[in-house]
Short mmCIF file of C-alpha atoms and ligand atoms in Angstrom, two decimals:
data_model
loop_
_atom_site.label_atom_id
_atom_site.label_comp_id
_atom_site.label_asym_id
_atom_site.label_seq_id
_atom_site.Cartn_x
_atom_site.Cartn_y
_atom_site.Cartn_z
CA UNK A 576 -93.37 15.86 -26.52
CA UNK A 577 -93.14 12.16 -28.08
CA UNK A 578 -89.56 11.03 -28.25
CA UNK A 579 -88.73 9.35 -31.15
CA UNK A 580 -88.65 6.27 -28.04
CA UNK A 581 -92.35 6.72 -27.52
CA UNK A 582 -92.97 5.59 -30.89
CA UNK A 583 -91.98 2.49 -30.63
CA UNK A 584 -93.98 1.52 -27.75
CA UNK A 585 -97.61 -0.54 -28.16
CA UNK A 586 -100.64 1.76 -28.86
CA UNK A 587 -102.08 0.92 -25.49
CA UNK A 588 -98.96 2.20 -23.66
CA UNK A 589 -98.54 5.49 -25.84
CA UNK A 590 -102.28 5.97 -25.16
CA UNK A 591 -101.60 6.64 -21.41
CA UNK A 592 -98.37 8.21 -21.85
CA UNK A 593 -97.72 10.28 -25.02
CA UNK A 594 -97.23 13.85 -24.67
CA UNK A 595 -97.03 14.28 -21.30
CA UNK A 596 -94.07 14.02 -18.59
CA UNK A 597 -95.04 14.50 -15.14
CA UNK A 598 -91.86 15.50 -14.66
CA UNK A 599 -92.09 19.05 -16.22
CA UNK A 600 -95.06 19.47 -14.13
CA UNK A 601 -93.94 19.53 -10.27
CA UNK A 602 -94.84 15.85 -10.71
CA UNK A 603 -98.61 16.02 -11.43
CA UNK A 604 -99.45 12.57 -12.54
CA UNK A 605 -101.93 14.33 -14.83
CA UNK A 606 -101.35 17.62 -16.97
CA UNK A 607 -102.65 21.00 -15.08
CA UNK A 608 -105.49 22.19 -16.75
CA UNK A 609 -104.34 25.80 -17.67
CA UNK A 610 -107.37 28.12 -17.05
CA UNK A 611 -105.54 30.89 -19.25
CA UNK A 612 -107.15 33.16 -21.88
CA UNK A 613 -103.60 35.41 -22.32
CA UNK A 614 -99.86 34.67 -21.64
CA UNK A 615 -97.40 36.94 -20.60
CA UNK A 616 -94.00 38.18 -22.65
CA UNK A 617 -91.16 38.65 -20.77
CA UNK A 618 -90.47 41.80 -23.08
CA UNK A 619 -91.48 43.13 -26.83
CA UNK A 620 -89.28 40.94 -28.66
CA UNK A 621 -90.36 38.11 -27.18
CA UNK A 622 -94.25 38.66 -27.61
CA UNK A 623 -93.62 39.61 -31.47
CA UNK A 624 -91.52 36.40 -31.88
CA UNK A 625 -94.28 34.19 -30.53
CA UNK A 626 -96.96 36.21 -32.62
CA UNK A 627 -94.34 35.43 -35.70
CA UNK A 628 -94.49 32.00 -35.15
CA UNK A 629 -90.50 32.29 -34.99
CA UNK A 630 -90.37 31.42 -30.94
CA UNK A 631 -91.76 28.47 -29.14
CA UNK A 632 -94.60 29.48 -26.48
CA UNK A 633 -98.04 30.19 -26.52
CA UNK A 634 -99.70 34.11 -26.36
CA UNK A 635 -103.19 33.69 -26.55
CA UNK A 636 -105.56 30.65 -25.86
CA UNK A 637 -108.14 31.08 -28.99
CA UNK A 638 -104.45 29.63 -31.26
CA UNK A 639 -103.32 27.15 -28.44
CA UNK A 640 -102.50 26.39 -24.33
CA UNK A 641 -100.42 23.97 -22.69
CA UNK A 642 -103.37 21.35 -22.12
CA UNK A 643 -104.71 21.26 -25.15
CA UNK A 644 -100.85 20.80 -26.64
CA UNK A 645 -100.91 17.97 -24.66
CA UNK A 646 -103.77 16.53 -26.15
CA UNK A 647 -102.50 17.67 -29.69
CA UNK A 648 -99.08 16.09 -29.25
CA UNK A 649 -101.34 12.49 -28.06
CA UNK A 650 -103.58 12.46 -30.49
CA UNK A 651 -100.59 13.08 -33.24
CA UNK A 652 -98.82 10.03 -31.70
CA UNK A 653 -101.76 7.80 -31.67
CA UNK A 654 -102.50 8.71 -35.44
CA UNK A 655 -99.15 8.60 -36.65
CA UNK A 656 -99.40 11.93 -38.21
CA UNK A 657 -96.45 14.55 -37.29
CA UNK A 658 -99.10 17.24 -35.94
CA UNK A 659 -102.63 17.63 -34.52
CA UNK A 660 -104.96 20.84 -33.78
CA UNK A 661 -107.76 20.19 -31.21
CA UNK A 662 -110.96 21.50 -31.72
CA UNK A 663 -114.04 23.22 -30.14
CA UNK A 664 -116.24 20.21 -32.18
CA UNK A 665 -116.05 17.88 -34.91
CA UNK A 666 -117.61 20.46 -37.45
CA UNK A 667 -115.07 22.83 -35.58
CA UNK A 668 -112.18 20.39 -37.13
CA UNK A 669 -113.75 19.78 -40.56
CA UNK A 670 -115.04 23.63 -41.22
CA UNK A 671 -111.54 25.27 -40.02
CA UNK A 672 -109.95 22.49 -42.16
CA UNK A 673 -111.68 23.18 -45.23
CA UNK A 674 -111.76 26.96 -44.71
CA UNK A 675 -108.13 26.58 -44.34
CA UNK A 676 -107.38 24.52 -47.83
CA UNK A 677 -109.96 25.33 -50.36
CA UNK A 678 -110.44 27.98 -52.64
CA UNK A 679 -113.52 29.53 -54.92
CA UNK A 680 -113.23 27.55 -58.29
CA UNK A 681 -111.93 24.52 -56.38
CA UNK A 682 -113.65 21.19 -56.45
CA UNK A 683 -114.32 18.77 -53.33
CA UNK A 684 -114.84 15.41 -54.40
CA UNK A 685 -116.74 13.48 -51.71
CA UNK A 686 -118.47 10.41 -51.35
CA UNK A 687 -121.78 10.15 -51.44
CA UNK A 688 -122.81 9.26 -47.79
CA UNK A 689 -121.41 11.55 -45.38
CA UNK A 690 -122.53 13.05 -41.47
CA UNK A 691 -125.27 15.01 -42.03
CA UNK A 692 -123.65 18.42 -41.02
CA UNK A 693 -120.69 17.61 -43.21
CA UNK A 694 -123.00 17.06 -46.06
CA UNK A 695 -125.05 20.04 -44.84
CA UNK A 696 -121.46 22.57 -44.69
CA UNK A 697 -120.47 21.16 -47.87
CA UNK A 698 -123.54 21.39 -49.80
CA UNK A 699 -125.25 24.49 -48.42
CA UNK A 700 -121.92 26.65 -47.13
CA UNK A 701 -119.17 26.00 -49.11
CA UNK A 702 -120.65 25.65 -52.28
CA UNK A 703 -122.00 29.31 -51.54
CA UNK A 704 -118.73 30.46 -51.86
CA UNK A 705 -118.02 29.30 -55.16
CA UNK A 706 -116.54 25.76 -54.09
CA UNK A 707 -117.54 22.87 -56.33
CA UNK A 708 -118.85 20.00 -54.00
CA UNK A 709 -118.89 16.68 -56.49
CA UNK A 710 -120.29 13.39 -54.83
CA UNK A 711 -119.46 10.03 -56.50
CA UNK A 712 -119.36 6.70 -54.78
CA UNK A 713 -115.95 5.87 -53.33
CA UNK A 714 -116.52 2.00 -53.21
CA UNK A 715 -116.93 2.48 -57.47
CA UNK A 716 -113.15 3.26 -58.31
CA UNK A 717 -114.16 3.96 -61.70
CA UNK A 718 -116.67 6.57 -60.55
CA UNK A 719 -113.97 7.83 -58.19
CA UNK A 720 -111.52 8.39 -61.35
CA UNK A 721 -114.60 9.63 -63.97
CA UNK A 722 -114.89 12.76 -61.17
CA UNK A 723 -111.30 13.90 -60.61
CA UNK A 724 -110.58 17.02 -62.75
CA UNK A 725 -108.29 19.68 -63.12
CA UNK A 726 -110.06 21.61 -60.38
CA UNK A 727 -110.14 18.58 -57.84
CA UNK A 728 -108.42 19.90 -54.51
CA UNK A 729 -109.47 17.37 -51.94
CA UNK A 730 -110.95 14.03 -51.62
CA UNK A 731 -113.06 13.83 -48.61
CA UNK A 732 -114.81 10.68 -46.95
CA UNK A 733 -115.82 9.02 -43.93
CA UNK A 734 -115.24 4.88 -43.53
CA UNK A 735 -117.51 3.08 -42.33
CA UNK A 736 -119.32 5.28 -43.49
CA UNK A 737 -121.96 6.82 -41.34
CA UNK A 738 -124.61 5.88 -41.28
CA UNK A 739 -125.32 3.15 -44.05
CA UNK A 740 -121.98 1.22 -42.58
CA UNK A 741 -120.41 0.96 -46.23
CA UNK A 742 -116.83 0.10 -46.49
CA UNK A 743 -114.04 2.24 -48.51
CA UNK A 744 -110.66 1.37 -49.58
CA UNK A 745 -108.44 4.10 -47.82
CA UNK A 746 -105.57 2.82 -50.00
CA UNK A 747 -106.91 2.26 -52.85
CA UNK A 748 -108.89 5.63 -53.32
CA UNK A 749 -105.20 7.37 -52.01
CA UNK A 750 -103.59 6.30 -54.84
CA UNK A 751 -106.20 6.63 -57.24
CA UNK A 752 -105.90 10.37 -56.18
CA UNK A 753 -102.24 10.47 -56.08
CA UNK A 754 -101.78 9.43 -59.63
CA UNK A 755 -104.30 11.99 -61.03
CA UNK A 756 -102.49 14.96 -59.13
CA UNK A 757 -100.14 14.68 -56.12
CA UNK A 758 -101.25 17.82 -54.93
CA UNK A 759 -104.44 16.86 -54.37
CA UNK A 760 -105.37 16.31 -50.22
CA UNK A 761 -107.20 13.35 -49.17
CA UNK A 762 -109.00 13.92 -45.81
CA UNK A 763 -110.66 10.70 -43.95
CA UNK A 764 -113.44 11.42 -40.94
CA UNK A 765 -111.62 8.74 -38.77
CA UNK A 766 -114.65 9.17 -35.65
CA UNK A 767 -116.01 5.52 -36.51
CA UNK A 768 -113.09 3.88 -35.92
CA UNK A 769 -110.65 5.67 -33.63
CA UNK A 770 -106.70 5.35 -33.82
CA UNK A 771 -107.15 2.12 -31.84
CA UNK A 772 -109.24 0.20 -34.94
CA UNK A 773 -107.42 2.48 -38.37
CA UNK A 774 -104.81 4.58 -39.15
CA UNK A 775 -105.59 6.27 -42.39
CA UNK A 776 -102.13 8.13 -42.38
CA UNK A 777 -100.45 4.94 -42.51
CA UNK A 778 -102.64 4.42 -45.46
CA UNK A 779 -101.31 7.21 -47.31
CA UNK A 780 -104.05 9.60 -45.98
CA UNK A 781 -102.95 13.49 -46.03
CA UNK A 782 -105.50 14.58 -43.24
CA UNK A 783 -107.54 12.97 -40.94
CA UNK A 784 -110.68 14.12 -39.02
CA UNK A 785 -112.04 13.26 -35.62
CA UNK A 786 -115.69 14.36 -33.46
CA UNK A 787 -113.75 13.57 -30.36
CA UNK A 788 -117.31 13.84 -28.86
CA UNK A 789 -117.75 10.33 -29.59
CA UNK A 790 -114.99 7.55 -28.76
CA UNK A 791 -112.35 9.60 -28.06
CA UNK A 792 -113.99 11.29 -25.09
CA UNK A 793 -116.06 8.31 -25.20
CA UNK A 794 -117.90 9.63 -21.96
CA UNK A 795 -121.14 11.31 -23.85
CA UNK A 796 -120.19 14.55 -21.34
CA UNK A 797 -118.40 16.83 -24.14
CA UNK A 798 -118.10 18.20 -27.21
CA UNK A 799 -114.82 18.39 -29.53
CA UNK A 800 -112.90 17.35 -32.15
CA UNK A 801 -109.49 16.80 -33.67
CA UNK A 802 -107.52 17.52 -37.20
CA UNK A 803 -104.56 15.46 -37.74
CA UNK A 804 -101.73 16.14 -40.22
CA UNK A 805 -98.24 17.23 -41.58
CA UNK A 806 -96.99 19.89 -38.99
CA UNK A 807 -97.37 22.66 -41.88
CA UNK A 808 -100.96 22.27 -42.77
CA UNK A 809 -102.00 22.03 -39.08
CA UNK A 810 -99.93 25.28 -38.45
CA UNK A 811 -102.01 27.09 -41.32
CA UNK A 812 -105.28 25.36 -39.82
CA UNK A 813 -104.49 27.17 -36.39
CA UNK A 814 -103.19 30.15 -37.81
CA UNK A 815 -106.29 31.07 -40.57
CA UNK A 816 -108.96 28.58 -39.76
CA UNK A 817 -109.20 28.07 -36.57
CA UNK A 818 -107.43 31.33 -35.29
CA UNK A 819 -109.55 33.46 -37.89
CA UNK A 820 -112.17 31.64 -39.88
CA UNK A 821 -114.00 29.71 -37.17
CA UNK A 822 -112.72 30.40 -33.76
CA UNK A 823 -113.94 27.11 -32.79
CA UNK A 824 -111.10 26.56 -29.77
CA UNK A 825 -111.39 24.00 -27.41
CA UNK A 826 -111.80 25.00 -23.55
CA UNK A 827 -109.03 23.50 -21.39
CA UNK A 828 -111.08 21.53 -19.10
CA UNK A 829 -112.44 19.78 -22.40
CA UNK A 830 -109.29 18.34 -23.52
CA UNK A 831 -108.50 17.19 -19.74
CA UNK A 832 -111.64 15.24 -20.37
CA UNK A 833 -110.48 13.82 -23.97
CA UNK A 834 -107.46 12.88 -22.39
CA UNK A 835 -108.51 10.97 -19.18
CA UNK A 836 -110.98 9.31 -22.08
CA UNK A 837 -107.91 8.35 -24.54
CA UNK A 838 -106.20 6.20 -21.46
CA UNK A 839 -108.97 3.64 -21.91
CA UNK A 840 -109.58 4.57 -25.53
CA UNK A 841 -108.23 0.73 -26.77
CA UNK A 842 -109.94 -1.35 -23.58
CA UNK A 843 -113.06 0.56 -24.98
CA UNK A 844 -112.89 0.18 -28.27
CA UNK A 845 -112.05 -3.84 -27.54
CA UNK A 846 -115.74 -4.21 -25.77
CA UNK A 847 -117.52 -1.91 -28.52
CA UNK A 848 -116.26 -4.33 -30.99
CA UNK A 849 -117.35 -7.61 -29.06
CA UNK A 850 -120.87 -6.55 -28.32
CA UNK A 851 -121.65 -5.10 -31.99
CA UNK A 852 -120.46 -8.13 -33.52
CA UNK A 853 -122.86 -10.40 -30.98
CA UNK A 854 -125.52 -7.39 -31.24
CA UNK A 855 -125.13 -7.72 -34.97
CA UNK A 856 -125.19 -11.76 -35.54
CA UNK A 857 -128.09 -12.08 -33.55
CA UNK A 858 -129.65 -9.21 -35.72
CA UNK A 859 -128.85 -11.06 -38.51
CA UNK A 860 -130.82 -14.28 -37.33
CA UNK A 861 -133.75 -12.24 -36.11
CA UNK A 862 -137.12 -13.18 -38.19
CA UNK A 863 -138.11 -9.04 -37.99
CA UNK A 864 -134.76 -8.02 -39.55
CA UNK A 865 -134.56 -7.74 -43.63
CA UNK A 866 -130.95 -6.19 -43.49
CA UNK A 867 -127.69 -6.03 -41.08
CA UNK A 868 -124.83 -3.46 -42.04
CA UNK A 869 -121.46 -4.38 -40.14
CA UNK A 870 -118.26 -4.64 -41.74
CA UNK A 871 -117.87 -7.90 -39.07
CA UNK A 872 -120.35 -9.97 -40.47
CA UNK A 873 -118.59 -12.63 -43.33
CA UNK A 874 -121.91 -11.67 -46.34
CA UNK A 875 -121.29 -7.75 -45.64
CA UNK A 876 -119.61 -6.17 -48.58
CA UNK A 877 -117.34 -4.34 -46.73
CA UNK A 878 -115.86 -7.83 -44.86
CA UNK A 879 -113.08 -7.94 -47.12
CA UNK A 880 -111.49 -4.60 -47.19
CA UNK A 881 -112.49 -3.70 -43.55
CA UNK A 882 -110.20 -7.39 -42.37
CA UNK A 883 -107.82 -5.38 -44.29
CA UNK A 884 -107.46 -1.85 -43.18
CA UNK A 885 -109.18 -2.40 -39.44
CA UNK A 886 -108.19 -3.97 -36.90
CA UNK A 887 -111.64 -4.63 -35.62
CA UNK A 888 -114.98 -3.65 -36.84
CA UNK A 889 -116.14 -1.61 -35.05
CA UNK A 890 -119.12 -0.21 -32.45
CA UNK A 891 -121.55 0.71 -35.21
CA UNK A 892 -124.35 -1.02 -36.59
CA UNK A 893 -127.29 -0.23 -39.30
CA UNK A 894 -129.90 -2.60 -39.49
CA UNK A 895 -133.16 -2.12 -41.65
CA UNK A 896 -136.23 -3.79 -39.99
CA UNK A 897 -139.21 -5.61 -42.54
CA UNK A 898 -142.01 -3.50 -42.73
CA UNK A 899 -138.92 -0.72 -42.82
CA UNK A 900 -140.11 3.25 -41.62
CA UNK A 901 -143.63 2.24 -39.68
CA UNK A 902 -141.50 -1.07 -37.82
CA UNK A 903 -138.48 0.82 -37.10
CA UNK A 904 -140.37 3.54 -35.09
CA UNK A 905 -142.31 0.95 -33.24
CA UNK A 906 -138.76 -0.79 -31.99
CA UNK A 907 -137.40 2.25 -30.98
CA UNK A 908 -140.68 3.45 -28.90
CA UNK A 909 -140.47 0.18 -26.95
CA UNK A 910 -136.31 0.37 -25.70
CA UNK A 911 -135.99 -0.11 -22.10
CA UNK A 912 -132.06 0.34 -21.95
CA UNK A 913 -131.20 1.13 -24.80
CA UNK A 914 -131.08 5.19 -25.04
CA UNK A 915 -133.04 6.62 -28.15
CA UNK A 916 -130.59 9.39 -28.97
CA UNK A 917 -128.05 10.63 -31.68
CA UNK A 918 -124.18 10.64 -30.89
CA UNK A 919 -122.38 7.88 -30.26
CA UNK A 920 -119.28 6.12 -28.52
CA UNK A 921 -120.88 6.33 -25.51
CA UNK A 922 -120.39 4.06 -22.55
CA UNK A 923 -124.35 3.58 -22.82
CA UNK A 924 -126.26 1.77 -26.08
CA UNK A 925 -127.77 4.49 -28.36
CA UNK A 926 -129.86 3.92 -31.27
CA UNK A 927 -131.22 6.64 -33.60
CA UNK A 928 -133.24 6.76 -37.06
CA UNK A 929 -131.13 8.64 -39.09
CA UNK A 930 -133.98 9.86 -41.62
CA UNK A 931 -135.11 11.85 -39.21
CA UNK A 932 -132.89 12.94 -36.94
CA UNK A 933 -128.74 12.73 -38.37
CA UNK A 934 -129.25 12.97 -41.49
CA UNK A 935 -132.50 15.00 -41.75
CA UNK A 936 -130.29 17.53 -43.24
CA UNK A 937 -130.75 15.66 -47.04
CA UNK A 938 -134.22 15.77 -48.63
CA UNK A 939 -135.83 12.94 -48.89
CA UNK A 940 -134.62 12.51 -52.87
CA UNK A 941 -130.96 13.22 -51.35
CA UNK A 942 -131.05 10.66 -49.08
CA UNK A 943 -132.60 8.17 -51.42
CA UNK A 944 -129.71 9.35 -53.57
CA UNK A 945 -126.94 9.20 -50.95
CA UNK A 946 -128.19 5.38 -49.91
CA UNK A 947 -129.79 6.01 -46.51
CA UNK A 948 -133.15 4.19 -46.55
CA UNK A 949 -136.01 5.63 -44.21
CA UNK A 950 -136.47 2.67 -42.17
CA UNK A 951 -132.73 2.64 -41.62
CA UNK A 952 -131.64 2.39 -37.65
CA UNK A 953 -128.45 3.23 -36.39
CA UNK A 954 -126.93 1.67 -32.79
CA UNK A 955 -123.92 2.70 -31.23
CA UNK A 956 -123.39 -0.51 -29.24
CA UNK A 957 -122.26 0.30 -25.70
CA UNK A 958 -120.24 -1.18 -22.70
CA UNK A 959 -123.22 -2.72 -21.09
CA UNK A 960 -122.76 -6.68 -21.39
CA UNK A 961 -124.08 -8.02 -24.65
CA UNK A 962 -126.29 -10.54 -23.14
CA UNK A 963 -128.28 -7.20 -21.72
CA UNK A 964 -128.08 -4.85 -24.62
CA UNK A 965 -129.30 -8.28 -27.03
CA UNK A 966 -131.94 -9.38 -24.89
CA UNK A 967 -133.63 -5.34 -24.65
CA UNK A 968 -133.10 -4.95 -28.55
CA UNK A 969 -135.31 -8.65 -28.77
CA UNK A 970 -137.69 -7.30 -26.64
CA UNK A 971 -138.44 -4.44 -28.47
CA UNK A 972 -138.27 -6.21 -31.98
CA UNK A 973 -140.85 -8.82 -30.52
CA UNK A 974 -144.45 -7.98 -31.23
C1 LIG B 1952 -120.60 13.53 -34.79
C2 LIG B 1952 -119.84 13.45 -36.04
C3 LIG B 1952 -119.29 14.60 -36.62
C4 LIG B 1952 -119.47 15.98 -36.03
O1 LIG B 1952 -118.86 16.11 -34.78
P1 LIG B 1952 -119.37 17.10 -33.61
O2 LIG B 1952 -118.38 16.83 -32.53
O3 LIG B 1952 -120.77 16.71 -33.27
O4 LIG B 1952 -119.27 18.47 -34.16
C5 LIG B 1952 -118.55 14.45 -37.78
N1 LIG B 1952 -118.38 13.24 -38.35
C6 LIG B 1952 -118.91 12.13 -37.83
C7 LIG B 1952 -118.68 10.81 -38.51
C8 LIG B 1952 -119.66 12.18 -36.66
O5 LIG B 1952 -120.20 11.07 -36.16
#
């Protein structure tokens, strides 16, 4: 558990330590993975007071286990957020979520860019079940407030936003909600960024989402993801949508993985940063580039908020090549170290074209509509040094 002492230690420190006392553990310097589907009750009383909630202790692995508590109480620290639920995936965190909070006749209000499978749930599963999915551009705070009704139950975003890079205002479109209705939830998809770059709880953020597939593990060798929030919602998260509405539990081993991966989460996160931004000003110079997206460079639009509410900008780059579908498909067929894959957060470089592959969930019109271009590439820059990733990325954009 964190002590209240924990808290006060630097984010670095908390990273490697939070949650877990070797102590309680015969002096393991890392938590046992608990290869446990059922727990035993020392008598009747006991088991119903678990299954009641009304006494500590776990009873069955698909609601929670002793690693992934570790991992929950970690990632809570990191986030500042009193609770966390770990996940089988990201979708796992954002479906059981959602499931967990929404209603028929209730209206989502989302921005207009979001992860293709978000989109995708949103747009072709909830809205099945009578939920009201309403998309307005979050860096417009007038749009924002001409889309909040009566029905509005949650605002939901990503920022940056994947993958067209734009930059919102976590503050700003908080209290925009929080005047219209206090009830109303807003939910930020924190995977860009990490705890290490934003907090969006701090922010006045109700709920924040994580793919813990990407930086968090930040090894490309898992799958998973992460809700953090007060300790009520993420008990009625476990208890209806992840115990009953999605079943999407995270195995033990993964969240052994996630948290050898969090130890070097902010030494990660410090090299992502460096190499996008030189990745990203040489892109900017580079006679075959029209357009660079990354909140880092001084003529992006997003420069000004994300100095604010980051604090760096980031691993992730769009850049939109002249000559924009037919040139972009010619760069990527000529990588040499670079990986040509989705994901990202990944020790290696990977560089994808959304159009066809994330986001190929939209129709062409949507995605037009939702501001992802065709020609529009995506890299995840990765630990290699920059000097290497640079001079493979002007190889491929020579010719
Ligand atoms: C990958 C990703 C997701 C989905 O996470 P999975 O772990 O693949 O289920 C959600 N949001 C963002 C921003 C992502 O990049």
């Amino acid at each position: 558990m964190p002590s209240n002492q924990d808290k006060k230690l630097s984010f670095a420190t908390r990273s490697v330590h939070a949650g877990y006392n070797s102590a309680d553990h015969e002096g393991a310097l890392n938590p046992p993975v608990y290869m446990t589907s059922t727990f035993t009750f020392d008598n009747v009383a006991q088991g119903a007071g678990r299954f009641a909630g009304e006494e500590p202790g776990h009873f069955y692995s698909r609601v929670s286990n002793p690693t992934q508590e570790v991992l929950e109480t970690r990632l809570a620290d990191l986030e500042e957020g009193e609770a966390a639920l770990a996940t089988a995936s990201g979708m796992g965190a954002i479906t059981a979520t959602l499931w967990t909070i929404v209603a028929p006749g209730d209206q989502i209000l989302v921005d207009k860019t979001l992860y293709g499978c978000t989109f995708s749930f949103l747009e072709h599963g909830l809205k099945k079940f009578g939920v009201d999915i309403c998309y307005a551009d979050f860096t417009d705070h007038h749009d924002i407030q001409a889309k909040l009704s009566d029905k509005t139950r949650v605002l939901y975003f990503e920022t940056p936003v994947n993958p067209n890079m734009r930059v919102i205002d976590i503050s700003a479109v908080c209290r925009i909600a929080k005047d219209f209705n206090s009830q109303i939830k807003v939910m930020v998809d924190n995977t860009y960024c990490t705890p290490a770059l934003q907090r969006p709880i701090c922010l006045g953020a109700d709920i924040v989402v994580h793919s813990a597939t990407k930086y968090l593990g930040g090894h490309g060798d898992l799958i998973a993801g992460a809700v953090i929030a007060d300790a009520e919602t993420i008990q009625q998260i476990r208890l209806f949508g992840l115990k009953d509405m999605t079943g999407a539990v995270i195995a033990p081993m993964t969240a052994f993985l996630i948290l050898r991966g969090i130890k070097t989460l902010q030494l990660r996160m410090e090299r992502h940063c460096q190499n996008a931004q030189a990745i990203a000003e040489m892109l900017e110079q580079h006679p075959a580039v029209d357009r660079v997206f990354f909140p880092g460079l001084k003529t992006d639009p997003g420069y000004q908020v994300a100095s604010q509410q980051m604090d760096d900008f980031g691993g992730m780059i769009a850049l939109e090549l002249k000559g924009g579908f037919e040139a972009g498909v010619r760069m990527l067929n000529r990588l040499k170290l670079a990986k040509l894959a989705v994901s990202l957060g990944d020790a290696e470089t990977l560089i994808q074209h959304p159009a066809s592959m994330t986001h190929s969930t939209y129709t062409v019109e949507q995605r037009a509509e939702h501001g992802i271009t065709e020609g529009l590439v995506r890299i995840s820059a990765g630990l290699e040094s920059a000097e290497d990733i640079i001079a493979d990325l002007e190889q491929a954009l020579a010719g």
